[in-house]
Coordinates of C-alpha atoms in Angstrom, one line a residue:
Chain A
M21 CA 78.1 117.4 100.4
A22 CA 81.2 115.0 101.4
D23 CA 82.4 115.2 104.9
S24 CA 86.0 114.4 104.9
T25 CA 86.9 115.0 109.0
D26 CA 86.5 111.3 109.6
H27 CA 89.4 109.2 111.0
P28 CA 87.7 106.2 112.3
G29 CA 89.7 103.9 114.4
E30 CA 91.9 106.1 116.0
T31 CA 92.9 106.5 119.5
L32 CA 92.9 110.5 120.5
L33 CA 94.8 111.7 123.3
E34 CA 92.9 114.3 125.4
T35 CA 94.3 117.6 126.9
P36 CA 93.6 118.4 130.5
L37 CA 90.5 120.2 129.0
G38 CA 88.9 117.9 126.9
A39 CA 85.8 117.8 129.5
L40 CA 85.4 121.7 129.5
H41 CA 85.7 121.6 125.7
R42 CA 82.6 119.3 125.3
E43 CA 80.6 120.9 127.7
L44 CA 81.4 124.3 125.8
G45 CA 80.0 122.8 122.7
G46 CA 83.2 122.2 121.2
R47 CA 83.2 120.1 117.8
M48 CA 86.2 117.8 118.5
V49 CA 88.4 116.8 115.6
P50 CA 91.6 114.7 115.7
F51 CA 94.5 116.9 115.3
A52 CA 98.3 115.8 115.7
G53 CA 97.2 112.4 117.7
Y54 CA 94.7 114.5 120.1
A55 CA 90.7 115.3 120.3
M56 CA 91.0 119.0 119.8
P57 CA 88.1 121.5 119.4
V58 CA 88.1 122.8 116.0
Q59 CA 85.2 125.2 117.0
Y60 CA 82.7 126.1 119.5
P61 CA 78.9 127.0 118.7
L62 CA 79.9 130.3 117.9
G63 CA 81.6 129.1 114.5
I64 CA 85.3 129.7 113.1
L65 CA 84.1 133.4 111.5
G66 CA 82.5 134.5 114.6
E67 CA 85.5 133.3 117.2
H68 CA 88.2 134.7 114.5
L69 CA 86.5 138.1 114.6
H70 CA 86.1 138.1 118.3
C71 CA 89.8 137.4 118.8
R72 CA 90.5 140.4 116.9
A73 CA 87.9 142.4 118.4
A74 CA 87.9 141.4 122.2
A75 CA 89.9 138.4 123.5
G76 CA 90.2 134.6 122.7
L77 CA 91.0 131.6 124.9
F78 CA 92.8 128.9 123.2
D79 CA 93.6 125.3 124.3
V80 CA 97.0 124.3 123.1
S81 CA 98.4 122.0 125.4
H82 CA 99.0 119.3 122.8
M83 CA 102.2 121.3 121.8
G84 CA 105.2 119.8 123.3
Q85 CA 106.9 121.7 126.8
A86 CA 110.1 120.8 128.2
E87 CA 113.1 122.4 130.2
L88 CA 116.8 122.3 129.1
V89 CA 118.7 122.4 132.3
G90 CA 122.5 122.8 132.8
A91 CA 125.1 125.5 132.9
N92 CA 125.9 124.7 129.0
A93 CA 122.4 124.4 127.9
A94 CA 122.2 127.4 125.6
A95 CA 125.1 126.2 123.7
A96 CA 123.7 122.8 123.7
L97 CA 120.8 124.2 122.0
E98 CA 122.8 126.3 119.6
A99 CA 124.2 122.9 118.2
L100 CA 120.8 122.3 116.7
T101 CA 119.3 125.7 115.6
P102 CA 120.8 129.0 114.1
A103 CA 119.3 131.2 116.6
D104 CA 121.3 133.7 118.9
V105 CA 120.3 131.3 122.3
A106 CA 123.6 132.1 124.2
G107 CA 122.4 135.8 123.5
L108 CA 119.0 135.3 124.4
K109 CA 118.7 138.0 127.9
P110 CA 117.1 136.6 131.4
M111 CA 113.3 136.3 131.1
R112 CA 113.1 136.9 127.3
Q113 CA 111.7 134.5 124.4
R114 CA 113.1 133.9 120.9
Y115 CA 111.7 132.0 117.9
A116 CA 114.0 129.2 116.5
L117 CA 114.2 127.1 113.7
L118 CA 115.8 123.5 114.3
T119 CA 117.8 122.9 111.2
T120 CA 118.5 119.5 109.5
E121 CA 122.2 118.7 108.5
A122 CA 121.0 119.2 104.8
G123 CA 119.5 123.1 106.0
G124 CA 116.0 122.0 105.9
I125 CA 113.5 123.0 108.7
F126 CA 113.3 120.2 111.6
D127 CA 110.8 122.2 113.4
D128 CA 110.2 125.7 114.7
V129 CA 110.0 126.5 118.4
M130 CA 110.1 128.8 121.2
V131 CA 112.8 129.4 123.6
A132 CA 112.7 131.2 126.6
N133 CA 115.4 132.2 129.1
F134 CA 114.3 131.5 132.5
G135 CA 118.0 132.3 134.2
D136 CA 118.3 128.7 135.9
R137 CA 116.9 127.1 132.7
L138 CA 115.5 127.1 129.3
F139 CA 111.9 126.8 128.6
L140 CA 110.7 125.2 125.1
V141 CA 107.5 124.8 123.5
V142 CA 107.4 123.0 120.3
N143 CA 104.8 121.7 117.8
A144 CA 102.7 118.8 118.9
S145 CA 103.5 117.2 115.5
R146 CA 107.2 116.9 115.8
K147 CA 107.4 117.0 120.0
H148 CA 108.7 113.2 119.8
E149 CA 111.2 113.8 117.4
D150 CA 112.1 117.0 118.8
F151 CA 112.6 116.1 122.0
A152 CA 114.6 113.0 121.0
R153 CA 116.7 114.9 118.7
I154 CA 117.6 117.3 121.4
E155 CA 118.6 114.9 124.0
A156 CA 120.7 112.5 121.6
S157 CA 122.8 115.7 121.0
L158 CA 123.2 116.8 124.7
P159 CA 126.8 117.0 126.4
P160 CA 127.6 115.6 129.8
G161 CA 125.9 118.5 132.5
V162 CA 122.9 119.5 130.2
R163 CA 119.4 117.8 131.0
L164 CA 116.1 117.7 128.7
N165 CA 113.0 117.7 131.2
R166 CA 109.9 116.8 129.5
L167 CA 107.2 118.6 131.1
P168 CA 104.0 116.4 129.8
D169 CA 102.1 117.2 132.9
R170 CA 101.6 121.1 131.8
A171 CA 98.9 122.3 129.8
L172 CA 99.1 125.1 127.8
L173 CA 96.5 128.1 127.1
A174 CA 96.8 131.3 124.9
L175 CA 94.6 134.5 125.9
Q176 CA 94.7 136.1 122.9
G177 CA 93.4 139.5 121.5
P178 CA 93.7 143.5 121.9
G179 CA 91.2 142.9 125.1
A180 CA 93.5 140.2 126.9
A181 CA 95.9 142.4 128.6
A182 CA 92.9 144.3 130.2
A183 CA 90.9 141.2 130.9
I184 CA 93.8 139.3 132.7
A185 CA 95.2 142.3 134.7
P186 CA 92.7 141.6 137.8
L187 CA 93.9 137.9 138.1
A188 CA 97.4 138.7 137.3
P189 CA 98.6 142.6 137.8
A190 CA 102.1 141.7 137.1
L191 CA 101.5 140.9 133.4
A192 CA 100.7 144.4 132.7
A193 CA 104.2 145.3 132.4
M194 CA 105.3 142.8 130.4
K195 CA 106.5 143.6 126.7
F196 CA 106.1 141.5 123.5
M197 CA 108.3 138.1 124.3
D198 CA 108.9 138.9 127.6
V199 CA 108.1 135.7 130.1
A200 CA 107.4 135.7 133.8
Q201 CA 106.9 133.2 136.6
V202 CA 103.6 134.4 138.1
T203 CA 100.8 132.7 140.1
I204 CA 97.4 133.1 138.6
A205 CA 94.0 132.0 140.2
G206 CA 96.3 130.2 142.5
A207 CA 98.4 127.9 139.8
P208 CA 102.2 128.5 139.1
C209 CA 102.6 129.6 135.8
L210 CA 105.1 130.1 133.2
V211 CA 103.8 133.1 131.0
S212 CA 105.2 134.8 127.8
R213 CA 103.7 137.7 126.3
S214 CA 103.4 136.3 122.5
G215 CA 100.7 134.3 120.5
Y216 CA 100.1 132.6 117.5
T217 CA 97.3 135.3 116.0
G218 CA 99.3 138.4 115.5
E219 CA 97.5 140.1 118.3
D220 CA 98.6 140.9 121.8
G221 CA 98.4 138.1 124.5
Y222 CA 99.7 135.5 126.6
E223 CA 100.5 132.0 126.6
I224 CA 100.5 130.5 130.0
S225 CA 101.8 127.5 130.9
V226 CA 99.9 125.7 133.8
P227 CA 100.2 122.2 135.5
A228 CA 97.6 120.0 134.3
D229 CA 95.6 119.3 137.2
Q230 CA 94.9 123.1 137.6
A231 CA 94.4 123.8 133.8
A232 CA 90.7 123.7 133.8
T233 CA 90.1 125.7 136.9
L234 CA 92.3 128.6 135.1
A235 CA 91.0 127.8 132.3
R236 CA 87.1 128.4 133.6
A237 CA 88.5 131.4 135.8
L238 CA 89.7 133.1 132.3
L239 CA 86.7 132.4 130.6
A240 CA 84.9 134.1 133.2
L241 CA 86.6 137.2 132.6
P242 CA 84.8 140.0 130.8
G243 CA 85.1 139.9 127.0
V244 CA 86.7 136.2 126.8
A245 CA 85.1 133.4 124.6
P246 CA 86.9 130.1 123.7
V247 CA 88.6 129.8 120.4
G248 CA 88.8 126.8 118.6
L249 CA 91.5 125.2 116.0
G250 CA 89.7 126.5 113.2
A251 CA 89.9 130.2 113.9
R252 CA 93.7 129.7 115.2
D253 CA 94.6 128.5 111.5
S254 CA 92.7 131.3 109.8
L255 CA 94.2 134.0 112.4
R256 CA 98.0 132.9 112.0
L257 CA 97.5 132.6 108.3
E258 CA 96.3 136.5 108.1
A259 CA 99.1 137.2 110.4
G260 CA 101.5 135.7 108.3
L261 CA 102.7 132.8 110.3
C262 CA 103.9 129.4 109.3
L263 CA 102.6 126.2 110.4
Y264 CA 105.1 123.5 110.6
G265 CA 104.1 120.6 108.0
N266 CA 102.3 122.8 105.9
D267 CA 104.6 125.9 105.1
I268 CA 108.0 124.8 106.4
D269 CA 109.3 121.1 106.7
E270 CA 112.6 119.3 106.2
T271 CA 112.9 120.3 102.5
T272 CA 112.4 124.2 103.1
S273 CA 115.3 125.9 104.0
P274 CA 115.1 128.9 106.7
V275 CA 116.0 131.2 103.6
E276 CA 113.8 129.6 101.5
A277 CA 111.2 130.3 104.2
A278 CA 111.9 134.0 104.2
L279 CA 112.6 133.4 108.1
V280 CA 116.4 134.7 107.7
W281 CA 115.2 136.8 110.5
S282 CA 115.3 134.0 112.9
I283 CA 119.2 133.4 112.4
G284 CA 121.6 135.2 114.9
K285 CA 124.0 137.5 113.7
R286 CA 127.1 135.8 115.4
R287 CA 125.7 132.4 114.0
R288 CA 126.1 133.9 110.9
L289 CA 129.8 134.8 111.5
E290 CA 130.5 131.1 113.1
W291 CA 128.3 128.8 110.5
N292 CA 128.4 126.2 113.2
F293 CA 124.8 125.2 112.9
P294 CA 123.2 122.4 111.2
G295 CA 122.7 123.0 107.6
A296 CA 124.9 126.0 107.7
E297 CA 126.6 125.4 104.5
R298 CA 123.0 125.7 102.9
V299 CA 122.1 128.5 104.7
R300 CA 125.3 130.3 103.8
E301 CA 124.8 129.4 100.0
E302 CA 121.7 130.2 99.5
L303 CA 122.4 133.8 101.2
A304 CA 125.1 134.4 99.2
N305 CA 123.7 133.3 95.8
G306 CA 119.7 133.2 96.4
T307 CA 117.3 130.7 96.3
Q308 CA 115.3 129.0 93.6
R309 CA 111.8 129.6 95.3
L310 CA 110.6 132.0 98.0
R311 CA 107.7 131.8 100.7
V312 CA 105.5 134.7 100.1
G313 CA 102.0 135.7 100.6
I314 CA 99.3 135.2 97.9
R315 CA 96.2 137.2 97.4
P316 CA 93.6 135.8 95.1
E317 CA 91.5 138.4 93.1
G318 CA 87.5 138.0 93.9
R319 CA 86.4 135.9 96.9
Q320 CA 87.4 132.1 96.1
P321 CA 89.7 130.9 98.4
A322 CA 92.7 128.6 97.5
R323 CA 93.9 126.0 99.4
G324 CA 97.1 124.4 100.5
H325 CA 98.6 122.0 97.3
T326 CA 96.8 124.3 94.6
A327 CA 99.5 125.0 91.7
V328 CA 100.7 128.4 91.0
H329 CA 101.6 129.5 87.5
V330 CA 102.7 132.5 85.8
P331 CA 99.3 134.1 84.0
G332 CA 98.6 131.6 81.1
G333 CA 101.9 129.9 81.4
E334 CA 104.1 127.2 83.1
Q335 CA 103.9 126.3 86.9
V336 CA 105.9 128.5 89.2
G337 CA 105.2 127.0 92.5
E338 CA 102.4 125.7 95.0
I339 CA 100.2 127.4 97.9
T340 CA 101.0 125.8 101.1
S341 CA 98.6 127.2 103.1
G342 CA 95.1 128.7 102.0
G343 CA 91.7 129.9 103.2
F344 CA 89.6 132.9 103.8
G345 CA 90.7 135.6 106.0
P346 CA 87.6 136.9 108.1
S347 CA 89.5 140.0 109.1
L348 CA 90.9 140.5 105.5
G349 CA 87.6 139.9 104.3
G350 CA 88.8 138.0 100.9
P351 CA 90.9 135.0 100.4
M352 CA 94.3 134.7 101.1
A353 CA 97.1 132.2 100.7
M354 CA 101.1 131.6 101.4
G355 CA 103.3 129.4 99.1
Y356 CA 106.7 129.0 97.8
V357 CA 107.1 130.6 93.9
A358 CA 110.1 131.0 91.9
R359 CA 112.1 133.8 92.7
A360 CA 111.6 135.7 89.6
H361 CA 107.7 135.6 90.3
A362 CA 108.1 136.2 94.0
A363 CA 108.1 140.1 94.1
D364 CA 105.2 142.2 95.5
N365 CA 102.4 142.6 93.3
S366 CA 104.0 139.8 90.7
P367 CA 100.9 138.4 88.8
L368 CA 100.1 134.8 89.2
E369 CA 97.4 132.3 88.4
L370 CA 96.1 129.7 90.6
M371 CA 94.8 126.4 89.3
V372 CA 91.9 125.8 91.3
R373 CA 89.6 122.6 90.3
G374 CA 91.1 122.8 86.9
K375 CA 90.5 126.8 86.2
P376 CA 92.8 129.5 86.4
L377 CA 92.1 132.1 89.4
A378 CA 94.0 135.4 89.2
A379 CA 96.1 136.3 92.2
R380 CA 99.0 138.4 93.0
V381 CA 102.2 138.3 95.1
A382 CA 101.3 140.0 98.1
A383 CA 102.8 141.5 101.5
M384 CA 102.6 140.0 104.8
P385 CA 101.0 140.1 107.2
F386 CA 97.9 140.3 105.6
V387 CA 96.4 141.9 108.6
A388 CA 98.6 144.5 110.7
N389 CA 100.3 143.0 113.7
R390 CA 99.4 144.1 117.4
Y391 CA 101.9 143.4 119.6
A392 CA 102.9 144.8 122.7
R393 CA 106.2 146.2 121.9
Chain B
M135 CA 54.9 123.7 99.3
A136 CA 55.9 120.8 97.6
E137 CA 57.3 118.1 99.6
L138 CA 61.1 118.1 100.0
K139 CA 63.4 115.1 99.4
F140 CA 66.9 114.4 100.3
S141 CA 70.1 112.7 98.9
K142 CA 72.5 110.9 100.9
D143 CA 74.9 113.7 100.4
H144 CA 72.7 116.3 102.2
E145 CA 71.3 118.0 99.5
W146 CA 67.4 118.7 99.2
V147 CA 65.5 118.8 96.2
T148 CA 61.7 120.1 95.8
M149 CA 59.6 120.1 92.4
D150 CA 58.1 123.2 91.2
G151 CA 55.7 122.1 88.3
V152 CA 58.6 120.7 85.8
V153 CA 61.6 122.5 87.7
A154 CA 63.3 120.6 90.9
T155 CA 65.1 123.5 92.9
I156 CA 68.3 121.9 94.6
G157 CA 70.0 123.5 97.9
I158 CA 72.0 121.7 100.6
T159 CA 70.5 121.0 104.1
D160 CA 70.5 122.8 107.4
H161 CA 72.4 119.8 109.0
A162 CA 75.0 120.2 106.0
Q163 CA 75.4 123.8 106.4
Q164 CA 76.0 123.0 110.1
A165 CA 78.8 120.4 109.6
L166 CA 80.5 123.2 106.9
G167 CA 80.1 126.2 109.2
D168 CA 80.4 129.7 107.8
V169 CA 80.4 129.5 103.9
V170 CA 82.3 132.2 102.3
F171 CA 82.4 131.3 98.7
V172 CA 80.1 129.3 96.4
E173 CA 80.8 128.0 92.7
L174 CA 77.7 127.2 90.8
P175 CA 77.1 125.1 87.7
E176 CA 77.0 126.8 84.1
L177 CA 73.4 127.6 82.7
G178 CA 72.4 124.8 80.6
R179 CA 74.7 122.1 81.7
E180 CA 73.7 118.5 81.8
V181 CA 74.1 117.0 85.2
K182 CA 73.7 113.2 86.0
A183 CA 72.3 112.1 89.6
G184 CA 75.7 112.1 91.9
E185 CA 77.7 114.4 90.0
A186 CA 79.5 117.3 91.1
C187 CA 78.2 120.4 90.1
A188 CA 78.7 123.1 92.7
V189 CA 81.2 123.9 95.3
V190 CA 80.8 125.7 98.7
E191 CA 83.8 126.8 100.8
S192 CA 83.2 127.5 104.6
V193 CA 86.3 129.2 106.2
K194 CA 87.6 126.1 106.9
A195 CA 87.7 123.8 103.5
A196 CA 85.9 123.3 100.3
S197 CA 83.2 120.7 99.7
D198 CA 81.2 119.6 96.7
V199 CA 77.7 119.6 96.0
Y200 CA 76.0 117.0 93.9
A201 CA 73.4 116.3 91.5
P202 CA 70.6 114.8 93.4
I203 CA 68.9 113.9 90.4
S204 CA 69.6 114.1 86.5
G205 CA 68.8 116.9 84.5
R206 CA 69.9 120.2 82.5
V207 CA 70.4 123.4 84.6
V208 CA 68.2 125.7 84.0
E209 CA 68.5 128.8 86.7
V210 CA 71.5 129.2 89.7
N211 CA 71.1 131.5 92.6
A212 CA 73.4 134.3 91.9
A213 CA 72.5 136.2 94.9
L214 CA 74.5 133.9 96.5
T215 CA 77.9 134.9 95.2
D216 CA 77.8 138.0 97.0
N217 CA 75.9 136.7 100.0
P218 CA 77.3 133.0 100.4
G219 CA 76.1 133.6 104.2
T220 CA 72.4 132.9 103.0
I221 CA 73.2 129.1 103.0
N222 CA 73.9 129.5 106.6
S223 CA 70.8 131.6 107.6
D224 CA 68.2 129.8 105.6
P225 CA 69.5 126.8 103.5
A226 CA 66.2 125.2 102.7
G227 CA 65.2 129.1 101.4
E228 CA 66.7 131.7 99.9
G229 CA 70.1 129.6 100.1
W230 CA 68.9 127.3 97.1
F231 CA 71.7 126.7 94.6
F232 CA 70.6 126.4 91.4
R233 CA 67.4 125.0 89.4
L234 CA 67.2 121.8 87.1
E235 CA 64.9 120.2 84.1
P236 CA 64.8 116.9 85.6
S237 CA 65.6 114.1 82.8
A238 CA 64.8 111.1 84.6
P239 CA 61.9 112.3 87.1
A240 CA 61.8 108.6 88.4
E241 CA 64.9 109.5 90.0
L242 CA 62.9 111.6 92.9
A243 CA 61.5 108.3 94.1
E244 CA 65.1 107.0 95.0
L245 CA 65.5 110.0 97.4
M246 CA 64.8 110.1 101.1
D247 CA 61.6 111.8 102.5
D248 CA 61.8 114.3 105.8
A249 CA 61.7 111.3 108.3
A250 CA 64.1 108.7 106.4
Y251 CA 66.8 111.2 105.9
H252 CA 66.4 112.6 109.8
R253 CA 67.3 108.8 110.7
F254 CA 69.9 108.8 108.1
V255 CA 71.5 111.7 109.7
E256 CA 71.3 110.4 113.0
E257 CA 72.4 106.9 112.0
S258 CA 75.5 108.4 110.6
A259 CA 76.2 110.6 113.7

């Protein structure tokens, strides 16, 4: 037995829910510079299954929040992303990639149009880099307001909408990727109907000083249990969703990452985003490698950085995220493989601790999405 | 029941006649979380004390299991393959991993007894 979760000497930040996590018995671990609960006493497996059966409450306050204000905010953001921001309708949200000049992925973010401003949620591990990059590129008249005094909660699962309805009846009418400004348990919130689990649910931005009160009110709702980062990772992997730093980074392009759907149609005519040259070339001629889902045969998981080979032959790729899917009832992974081996059902071998493990390319999501479309 | 001895890698050992049974401790299974897969050593393999000879995987991560004493693997708990959760529910009983014929029985004396192991866990917490 070896323990590998210690990072002694590191000074960790706390979210506004740090005390609540400890009160709930959360096992705190370092993540992106924060002390975060990897699990509560129910355990990763139980929390994962609970979220798919009822509703889970996640603290994702470590993520970066900001608003972009000014008449030309959408155009300013389009200078950094291939997403169609100008075409995003009021009170709607969209997934967007920030790209590098070389055509890599700088971060993946959520952009919401609240009418008078754009609201951004970015990865915790990238927020300082993202905000600096955005600020450095802004034209006069557009301002980035970082929102470090807001917490972010996610209520996810098939029971989420029914559970929260008594506290905020307006949320029931929202569709997947709608956003709204709603007062919940006395707190002024920015709500989106979205998440990172493949389930229906909401992400709720709340002032930090009201976050614990709101979290307690949500945990008191029938069927709602706290869920930690461990189950957040297994839920998102079952849903086929990328984790920045594992599955996408500055070396992977939107085309290789199979995230072309996040590029706006108009942007593919204009080709005026960072890295457009590489994206255009790859769309025309194909890429060397593609991000795919991979299912190992049997029960043995293959983790990130596992080498992917053709059966009995050469290496053709690498796993970027891998683990066990509690709802899938078996191991699952995603990773990059050479294009010739990227079709569904292509046979592969994963080299796990020096031994080949039979696997196949598999369609994602591994567990069907249940968004409120 | 024979006395349990413990390693600093959180394995337990108990001697039954000339055969040692080995598993991971309750503390270890709690730290791991829900076990979803176990890889057991090959029968007949000679292992040295401190050698990695089994793997236990939780939803979160893979961890090595080390032989607390040297010997030859004479039996593995094949039931764990289909029911790895037994390691969580009964780590010191039905959740045993493998059995060894010790090649250096004196090594047992270097392991911790129950009280020493509990102190060790508390001190490393």
